[in-house]
Amino acid sequence: IAYNGHIELSFLRYSYYLLSGLIVSSLIFFVLLRLYDSLWRYASVNELLNVIIASVLSTIFYCILCTICPVTPPISTVFLYLLILLMLVGGARFGYRFLRLYATRHHLLGRGEHIESRVMIIGAGSAGEKILRETLVTPKINKEVVCFIDDDLSKKGRRIHNVPVVGGKNEILQQAEKYHVDEIYIALPSIDDKEVSEILNICKETKCKLKKLPGIYQFLNDEITLEKLKDVEVQDLLGRDPIKVNLEEIMGYVQDKVVMVTGGGGSIGSELCRQIAKSHPKQLIIVDIYENNAYDIQLELQRKYPKLNLETMIASVRDQNKINDLFAYYHPDIVYHAAAHKHVPLMEDAPHEAIKNNVFGTLNVAKAADQYGVKKFILISTDKAVNPTNIMGASKRLCEMIVQSFDKKSKTEFVAVRFGNVLGSNGSVIPLFKKTNSKRRANYYYSS
C-alpha cells in the first residue's frame, strides 16, 4: 500500500487479517445478491446493478475494518479497492458476455448467405429491442433484423444494437422495399386494436409475412421471444374487438332436436355444424355435394364429439327425389340451408348454374321442409341480395322470395339471414391474399 510514496510496513502486518475478512464478506454479499446464480451470457442492467451494490457493500465493510485496524490506511485505498473490485467482478462477467456476443455476431456475418429472412420490427421500444437481442444471441435463428419503425420522432435516425430506426409507420412501404424485407414483426404490445388494424392495412401492401406480439402481458412477464410472436389473424384486421355473443343461449333451441345442414362442408355451413354439435342435438345431418369438405368436417366432429349422433350424406340440393328421401327418412326438426354457389365472378360466367343450384336447390329443400313438417327452416342468404347487381346476388334474392312465399302458407317457420363479408371464408380476400403471399415467398426462396 502506498502512503506518501512509501510502503507503510505497519499496515502490511494487518493486511492479511483485512484480506481474510474482505474475502469472506464479499463472498457473502455476492451470494446474497445472486451473482453466482445469473446466466452471464444474458447479463443486463439488473446484473450490472447487483455487481455495483455488492462492490459498494464490500467497500463499506472495508471501511469498517479500517476503522478498527490499529493502523489507519490511506483514504485513497478505499477508492482503489472499489475500482479494482468493480473491474475484476464486473469486467470478468460482462467481458464473458461481450466475447460471446462478438463471437455470435462474427458467426452471423460469416453465414450471411444462409440468412432465411430479413426482418423489419415495428416498435423501437423495449419489446422490439428484446426481439432484436434474441436474433443476435441465438445462432439457430437465421433471421436478420435490418431496421426499426417507430412514430417517435426522437428515435428516428438513432440505432439499437447498430440497427437503424428509419422512420414512422407512413414509411413502412418505402423502407420495406429499400431493405428488401421478408418479414415484419409488430412489437407494440400496448396499442389498441384500431391502431393494429391501421398498421396491418399498411403492412399487407408489402407482401411480407406478418407476425405480432399477442399482448402486453407477455411484455410485463418478460416473455418477449420469437416463439411468443404469432401470425396475424383475420380478426386483427377488424380494427375492433370481436363481438362476443352468448352462443349457448342462442343455440339452446337445437338441443335434443334433429338438425340438418345443407352445404355443411362449406365455410359457413361447417361453422354452423361446429356450433350445433356442441349444443347437444339429438342428431346432426350434414348434406353436401362436395365429398372432401364433407369428409373433413365429419372427421373433425367425430374427433371432438365422439358421442354425437352424426350422419354425413353426399347429395345435391338439385336432386329433388334425393332431398325428399332424406327428409322422409330423418324427419329433421330444423334445417339450415347453406348450400349455394357464392363466387360472384364465376356465377357471372355461369348464370345458369347459379339459378339451378341456388334457386331451384332452395325450392327443392323448401318444398321438402314444408311437406315433412320441419319446425324451422333457416336460409343463409347474403347482403348481395339487396338491390342485386350481379347474378349471384339476384339468385339469392330469388331464394329469399321463395322462403317468404312459403312462410305465408306453411306451418313451417321460414326465415332468411343475410351474411355480409365473412372474414376467412373460402374464396374471400384474406385466404386469397395469404395463399398468394405464400406462393410469392416460396418462389422467392426457390429462385434464391
XYZ file of C-alpha atoms in Angstrom:
448
model
C 0.000 0.000 0.000
C 1.418 3.423 -0.954
C 1.387 6.282 1.529
C 3.301 9.480 0.617
C 5.381 7.405 -1.769
C 6.460 4.821 0.854
C 5.209 1.379 1.875
C 3.548 1.510 5.255
C 5.069 -1.655 6.758
C 2.974 -1.468 9.904
C -0.167 -1.623 7.789
C 1.093 -4.655 5.890
C 1.200 -6.648 9.135
C -2.572 -6.272 9.459
C -3.394 -6.612 5.738
C -3.684 -10.391 5.978
C -6.476 -10.060 8.528
C -8.162 -7.378 6.416
C -7.966 -9.520 3.274
C -9.407 -12.554 5.031
C -12.342 -10.530 6.345
C -12.915 -8.851 2.976
C -12.878 -12.144 1.061
C -15.402 -13.763 3.386
C -17.672 -10.701 3.498
C -17.516 -10.183 -0.274
C -18.457 -13.826 -0.903
C -21.432 -13.414 1.425
C -22.564 -10.264 -0.397
C -22.131 -11.955 -3.790
C -24.200 -14.935 -2.685
C -26.964 -12.753 -1.208
C -27.194 -10.746 -4.445
C -27.183 -13.966 -6.513
C -24.150 -13.091 -8.601
C -23.324 -16.784 -8.836
C -26.844 -17.712 -9.992
C -27.028 -15.454 -13.048
C -26.508 -16.634 -16.616
C -23.963 -14.071 -17.693
C -24.490 -14.724 -21.365
C -27.797 -12.856 -20.831
C -26.385 -10.261 -18.393
C -28.167 -6.912 -18.489
C -28.622 -3.749 -16.423
C -30.062 -5.726 -13.494
C -26.918 -7.844 -13.210
C -24.720 -4.751 -13.506
C -26.683 -3.095 -10.684
C -26.180 -6.177 -8.491
C -22.436 -6.075 -9.159
C -22.285 -2.392 -8.173
C -24.340 -2.952 -4.989
C -22.199 -5.941 -3.961
C -18.997 -3.964 -4.586
C -20.245 -0.938 -2.632
C -21.287 -3.140 0.325
C -17.900 -4.823 0.301
C -16.211 -1.387 0.223
C -18.322 -0.211 3.176
C -17.269 -3.293 5.103
C -13.650 -2.477 4.172
C -14.104 0.996 5.662
C -15.472 -0.554 8.862
C -12.449 -2.852 9.091
C -10.152 0.095 8.535
C -11.658 1.983 11.478
C -10.946 -0.862 13.879
C -7.469 -1.511 12.474
C -4.670 -0.137 14.765
C -3.038 1.411 11.717
C -5.347 3.578 9.590
C -4.760 3.036 5.855
C -4.787 5.927 3.386
C -8.236 7.105 2.249
C -7.170 6.530 -1.353
C -7.213 2.760 -0.759
C -10.993 2.858 -0.354
C -11.490 4.228 -3.869
C -8.806 1.948 -5.283
C -10.461 -1.061 -3.665
C -13.891 -0.164 -5.110
C -12.450 0.462 -8.562
C -10.418 -2.744 -8.649
C -13.336 -4.791 -7.306
C -15.695 -3.424 -9.980
C -13.160 -4.089 -12.706
C -12.471 -7.654 -11.585
C -16.014 -8.720 -10.708
C -17.950 -6.793 -13.355
C -15.273 -6.916 -16.026
C -14.893 -10.687 -15.866
C -18.604 -11.321 -16.051
C -19.581 -8.761 -18.670
C -16.421 -9.468 -20.604
C -17.658 -13.041 -20.977
C -20.945 -11.763 -22.354
C -19.277 -9.350 -24.756
C -16.979 -12.089 -26.054
C -19.971 -14.372 -26.672
C -21.849 -11.559 -28.385
C -18.846 -10.767 -30.565
C -18.379 -14.429 -31.460
C -22.085 -14.792 -32.268
C -22.131 -11.711 -34.480
C -18.943 -12.804 -36.182
C -20.575 -16.171 -36.827
C -23.688 -14.484 -38.205
C -21.633 -12.319 -40.529
C -19.849 -15.406 -41.784
C -23.083 -17.161 -42.653
C -24.740 -14.217 -44.371
C -25.643 -16.362 -47.347
C -27.700 -18.611 -45.036
C -29.985 -15.863 -43.704
C -33.553 -17.080 -44.222
C -35.304 -13.730 -43.968
C -34.737 -10.040 -43.437
C -36.890 -8.602 -40.685
C -38.431 -5.200 -40.010
C -39.557 -4.564 -36.415
C -42.359 -2.057 -35.862
C -41.832 -0.609 -32.400
C -38.398 0.586 -31.277
C -39.201 0.118 -27.594
C -38.287 -2.496 -25.020
C -40.280 -5.238 -26.756
C -38.628 -4.587 -30.107
C -35.175 -4.432 -28.526
C -35.672 -7.794 -26.816
C -36.738 -9.431 -30.073
C -33.676 -7.984 -31.809
C -31.421 -9.154 -28.985
C -32.721 -12.701 -29.294
C -31.914 -12.777 -33.010
C -28.388 -11.601 -32.184
C -27.556 -14.046 -29.395
C -29.291 -17.164 -30.741
C -27.243 -18.790 -33.523
C -30.055 -21.115 -34.628
C -32.254 -18.145 -35.619
C -31.360 -17.440 -39.232
C -33.038 -14.045 -39.336
C -31.511 -10.612 -39.697
C -33.218 -7.518 -38.304
C -32.456 -4.751 -40.791
C -34.487 -1.796 -39.489
C -36.939 -0.454 -36.926
C -40.100 1.569 -37.499
C -41.362 3.913 -34.783
C -43.552 7.042 -34.820
C -41.474 8.635 -32.049
C -39.568 11.376 -33.898
C -36.862 11.454 -31.221
C -35.867 7.892 -32.177
C -35.604 8.472 -35.921
C -32.017 8.261 -37.109
C -30.914 6.518 -33.908
C -29.659 2.935 -33.708
C -30.498 -0.021 -31.446
C -27.669 -2.554 -31.356
C -26.462 -0.981 -34.600
C -29.862 -1.429 -36.312
C -31.309 1.897 -37.542
C -34.679 3.405 -36.684
C -35.671 4.546 -40.161
C -38.989 6.347 -39.647
C -42.671 6.103 -38.755
C -45.498 3.893 -39.986
C -46.016 6.086 -43.059
C -42.604 4.949 -44.294
C -43.212 1.202 -43.911
C -43.743 0.564 -47.614
C -40.743 2.619 -48.687
C -38.352 1.128 -46.133
C -39.578 -2.443 -46.677
C -38.665 -2.093 -50.341
C -35.357 -0.345 -49.589
C -34.182 -3.009 -47.112
C -35.693 -5.966 -49.044
C -37.755 -7.024 -46.025
C -39.259 -10.533 -45.947
C -40.957 -10.463 -42.522
C -42.464 -7.738 -40.363
C -42.751 -8.137 -36.582
C -45.179 -5.855 -34.765
C -43.712 -5.307 -31.287
C -46.284 -2.879 -29.909
C -47.895 -4.793 -27.029
C -49.827 -1.858 -25.559
C -51.586 -0.356 -28.602
C -55.297 -0.922 -29.206
C -56.921 -2.948 -31.969
C -57.707 0.097 -34.098
C -54.040 1.103 -34.260
C -53.028 -2.504 -35.008
C -55.549 -2.571 -37.850
C -54.137 0.664 -39.320
C -50.601 -0.727 -39.252
C -51.682 -4.072 -40.712
C -53.504 -2.353 -43.551
C -50.209 -0.703 -44.476
C -48.112 -3.822 -43.946
C -50.301 -6.042 -46.110
C -49.292 -3.956 -49.131
C -45.680 -5.097 -48.649
C -46.498 -8.775 -49.288
C -44.282 -9.622 -46.283
C -45.026 -12.282 -43.695
C -46.587 -10.605 -40.652
C -46.257 -11.549 -37.003
C -47.313 -9.700 -33.875
C -46.798 -9.856 -30.129
C -50.060 -11.245 -28.675
C -50.453 -8.713 -25.866
C -48.974 -6.573 -23.144
C -48.915 -9.360 -20.548
C -46.022 -11.005 -22.432
C -44.135 -7.740 -22.038
C -44.943 -7.449 -18.333
C -43.960 -11.066 -17.678
C -40.738 -10.682 -19.685
C -41.918 -13.327 -22.158
C -40.879 -11.494 -25.312
C -39.250 -14.049 -27.598
C -39.611 -15.009 -31.230
C -41.587 -18.063 -30.116
C -44.196 -15.792 -28.500
C -44.848 -13.978 -31.776
C -47.948 -15.213 -33.545
C -49.130 -14.984 -37.109
C -51.537 -12.167 -37.836
C -55.105 -13.479 -37.767
C -58.052 -12.189 -39.736
C -59.582 -10.827 -36.504
C -56.634 -8.431 -36.231
C -57.875 -6.634 -39.356
C -61.225 -5.733 -37.780
C -59.905 -2.666 -36.002
C -62.128 -3.506 -33.027
C -62.731 -6.312 -30.560
C -64.873 -9.143 -31.965
C -68.465 -9.008 -30.762
C -68.990 -11.728 -28.190
C -72.394 -13.381 -28.102
C -73.884 -15.950 -25.776
C -73.881 -18.894 -28.162
C -75.172 -21.271 -25.512
C -78.326 -19.207 -25.149
C -78.720 -18.661 -28.894
C -78.094 -22.290 -29.869
C -80.087 -23.691 -26.967
C -83.099 -24.358 -29.187
C -81.220 -27.062 -31.167
C -80.734 -29.204 -28.065
C -82.401 -32.614 -28.451
C -83.512 -31.679 -31.972
C -82.781 -33.373 -35.304
C -80.877 -30.746 -37.300
C -79.982 -30.835 -40.990
C -77.381 -28.542 -42.572
C -77.232 -28.404 -46.341
C -73.876 -27.256 -47.658
C -72.489 -28.398 -44.309
C -68.954 -28.717 -45.657
C -68.640 -25.090 -46.719
C -67.212 -22.194 -44.726
C -70.465 -21.063 -43.110
C -72.097 -24.493 -43.121
C -69.150 -26.162 -41.372
C -69.059 -23.471 -38.676
C -72.798 -23.955 -38.151
C -72.134 -27.678 -37.711
C -69.446 -26.967 -35.103
C -71.742 -24.716 -33.092
C -74.667 -27.141 -33.382
C -72.511 -30.134 -32.401
C -71.511 -28.533 -29.102
C -75.169 -27.747 -28.315
C -76.150 -31.434 -27.884
C -78.567 -32.039 -30.762
C -80.459 -35.307 -30.947
C -78.961 -35.851 -34.396
C -76.946 -33.777 -36.881
C -77.244 -34.480 -40.603
C -74.655 -32.907 -42.908
C -75.628 -32.737 -46.565
C -73.067 -31.669 -49.162
C -72.249 -32.497 -52.777
C -68.515 -31.954 -52.289
C -67.194 -35.081 -50.575
C -63.808 -33.680 -49.495
C -65.297 -30.863 -47.419
C -67.968 -33.157 -46.003
C -65.332 -35.722 -45.046
C -63.161 -33.099 -43.322
C -65.948 -31.744 -41.130
C -67.145 -35.283 -40.409
C -63.707 -36.328 -39.097
C -63.377 -33.131 -37.075
C -66.743 -33.526 -35.364
C -66.233 -37.230 -34.709
C -62.913 -36.454 -33.043
C -64.239 -33.587 -30.890
C -67.667 -35.048 -30.123
C -67.406 -38.860 -30.146
C -70.921 -39.242 -28.680
C -72.530 -37.034 -31.340
C -75.188 -38.769 -33.458
C -73.780 -37.652 -36.802
C -74.792 -38.532 -40.333
C -72.972 -37.251 -43.408
C -74.774 -37.563 -46.725
C -73.365 -36.815 -50.172
C -76.253 -35.324 -52.127
C -77.126 -32.367 -54.320
C -79.942 -29.990 -53.454
C -80.766 -30.019 -57.183
C -81.890 -33.640 -56.861
C -85.458 -33.293 -55.593
C -86.001 -37.044 -55.206
C -82.866 -37.464 -53.100
C -83.785 -34.492 -50.916
C -87.278 -35.907 -50.376
C -85.797 -39.286 -49.451
C -83.516 -37.657 -46.849
C -86.386 -35.695 -45.281
C -88.664 -38.754 -45.297
C -86.011 -40.862 -43.551
C -84.593 -38.418 -40.977
C -87.573 -36.076 -40.355
C -85.429 -33.089 -39.297
C -86.836 -30.558 -36.843
C -84.595 -27.703 -38.005
C -82.974 -27.122 -41.406
C -80.135 -24.729 -42.125
C -79.920 -24.239 -45.860
C -76.364 -23.075 -46.634
C -75.837 -24.926 -49.923
C -75.240 -22.402 -52.700
C -72.854 -21.178 -55.343
C -71.427 -17.943 -53.925
C -68.457 -16.765 -56.006
C -69.582 -13.664 -57.869
C -67.150 -13.745 -60.844
C -67.755 -17.452 -61.531
C -71.516 -17.027 -61.420
C -71.261 -14.165 -63.927
C -69.704 -16.671 -66.332
C -72.173 -19.458 -65.487
C -75.541 -17.825 -64.649
C -77.499 -20.976 -65.451
C -75.576 -22.882 -62.762
C -76.333 -20.158 -60.226
C -80.046 -20.417 -60.974
C -80.107 -24.213 -60.945
C -78.193 -24.574 -57.682
C -79.233 -21.520 -55.700
C -82.835 -21.011 -56.828
C -84.089 -24.489 -57.709
C -81.965 -26.080 -54.981
C -83.589 -23.806 -52.407
C -87.014 -24.529 -53.868
C -86.441 -28.309 -53.527
C -85.315 -28.052 -49.888
C -88.127 -25.624 -49.002
C -90.749 -27.938 -50.548
C -89.394 -30.892 -48.599
C -89.335 -28.878 -45.359
C -92.989 -27.918 -45.863
C -94.059 -31.424 -46.881
C -92.371 -33.260 -43.994
C -93.324 -30.848 -41.225
C -89.999 -29.231 -40.386
C -90.437 -26.794 -37.495
C -87.951 -24.165 -38.665
C -86.184 -23.519 -41.971
C -83.298 -21.002 -41.990
C -81.927 -19.765 -45.311
C -78.349 -18.488 -45.264
C -78.545 -15.525 -47.616
C -76.176 -12.672 -48.434
C -76.066 -8.890 -48.326
C -75.568 -9.013 -52.111
C -79.263 -9.837 -52.369
C -80.014 -6.193 -51.508
C -80.692 -4.422 -54.806
C -78.620 -7.089 -56.589
C -76.198 -6.018 -59.289
C -74.887 -9.463 -60.214
C -76.178 -12.952 -60.931
C -75.174 -14.387 -57.585
C -76.967 -11.641 -55.660
C -80.043 -11.919 -57.907
C -80.220 -15.681 -57.432
C -80.043 -15.292 -53.634
C -82.775 -12.665 -53.751
C -84.963 -15.166 -55.573
C -84.164 -17.653 -52.788
C -85.388 -15.120 -50.228
C -88.591 -14.622 -52.202
C -89.171 -18.386 -52.236
C -88.712 -18.546 -48.475
C -91.033 -15.575 -47.928
C -93.741 -17.144 -50.036
C -93.543 -20.472 -48.204
C -93.652 -18.717 -44.839
C -97.046 -17.235 -45.701
C -98.737 -20.581 -46.359
C -96.737 -23.218 -44.478
C -96.839 -24.376 -40.858
C -93.050 -24.420 -41.003
C -91.384 -21.213 -39.844
C -89.313 -19.940 -42.771
C -86.665 -17.276 -42.136
C -83.668 -15.876 -44.005
C -80.499 -14.315 -42.598
C -78.177 -12.153 -44.658
C -74.453 -12.550 -44.075
C -72.036 -9.800 -45.017
C -68.404 -10.456 -45.897
C -67.251 -13.345 -43.731
C -63.611 -12.997 -42.659
C -61.603 -16.067 -43.568
C -64.314 -17.854 -45.542
C -63.371 -19.841 -48.637
C -62.780 -17.577 -51.591
C -62.738 -14.388 -49.523
C -59.939 -11.886 -49.848
C -57.955 -12.888 -46.727
C -57.285 -16.573 -47.619
C -56.625 -15.481 -51.204
C -54.099 -12.921 -50.030
C -52.401 -15.417 -47.686
C -52.220 -18.060 -50.414
C -50.807 -15.595 -52.938
C -48.313 -14.301 -50.399
C -47.148 -17.834 -49.538
C -46.623 -18.656 -53.198
C -44.620 -15.486 -53.734
C -42.374 -16.262 -50.765
C -41.906 -19.841 -51.965
C -40.977 -18.642 -55.434
C -38.576 -16.125 -53.937
C -36.732 -18.720 -51.833
C -36.740 -21.224 -54.675
C -35.238 -18.709 -57.101
C -32.699 -17.638 -54.490
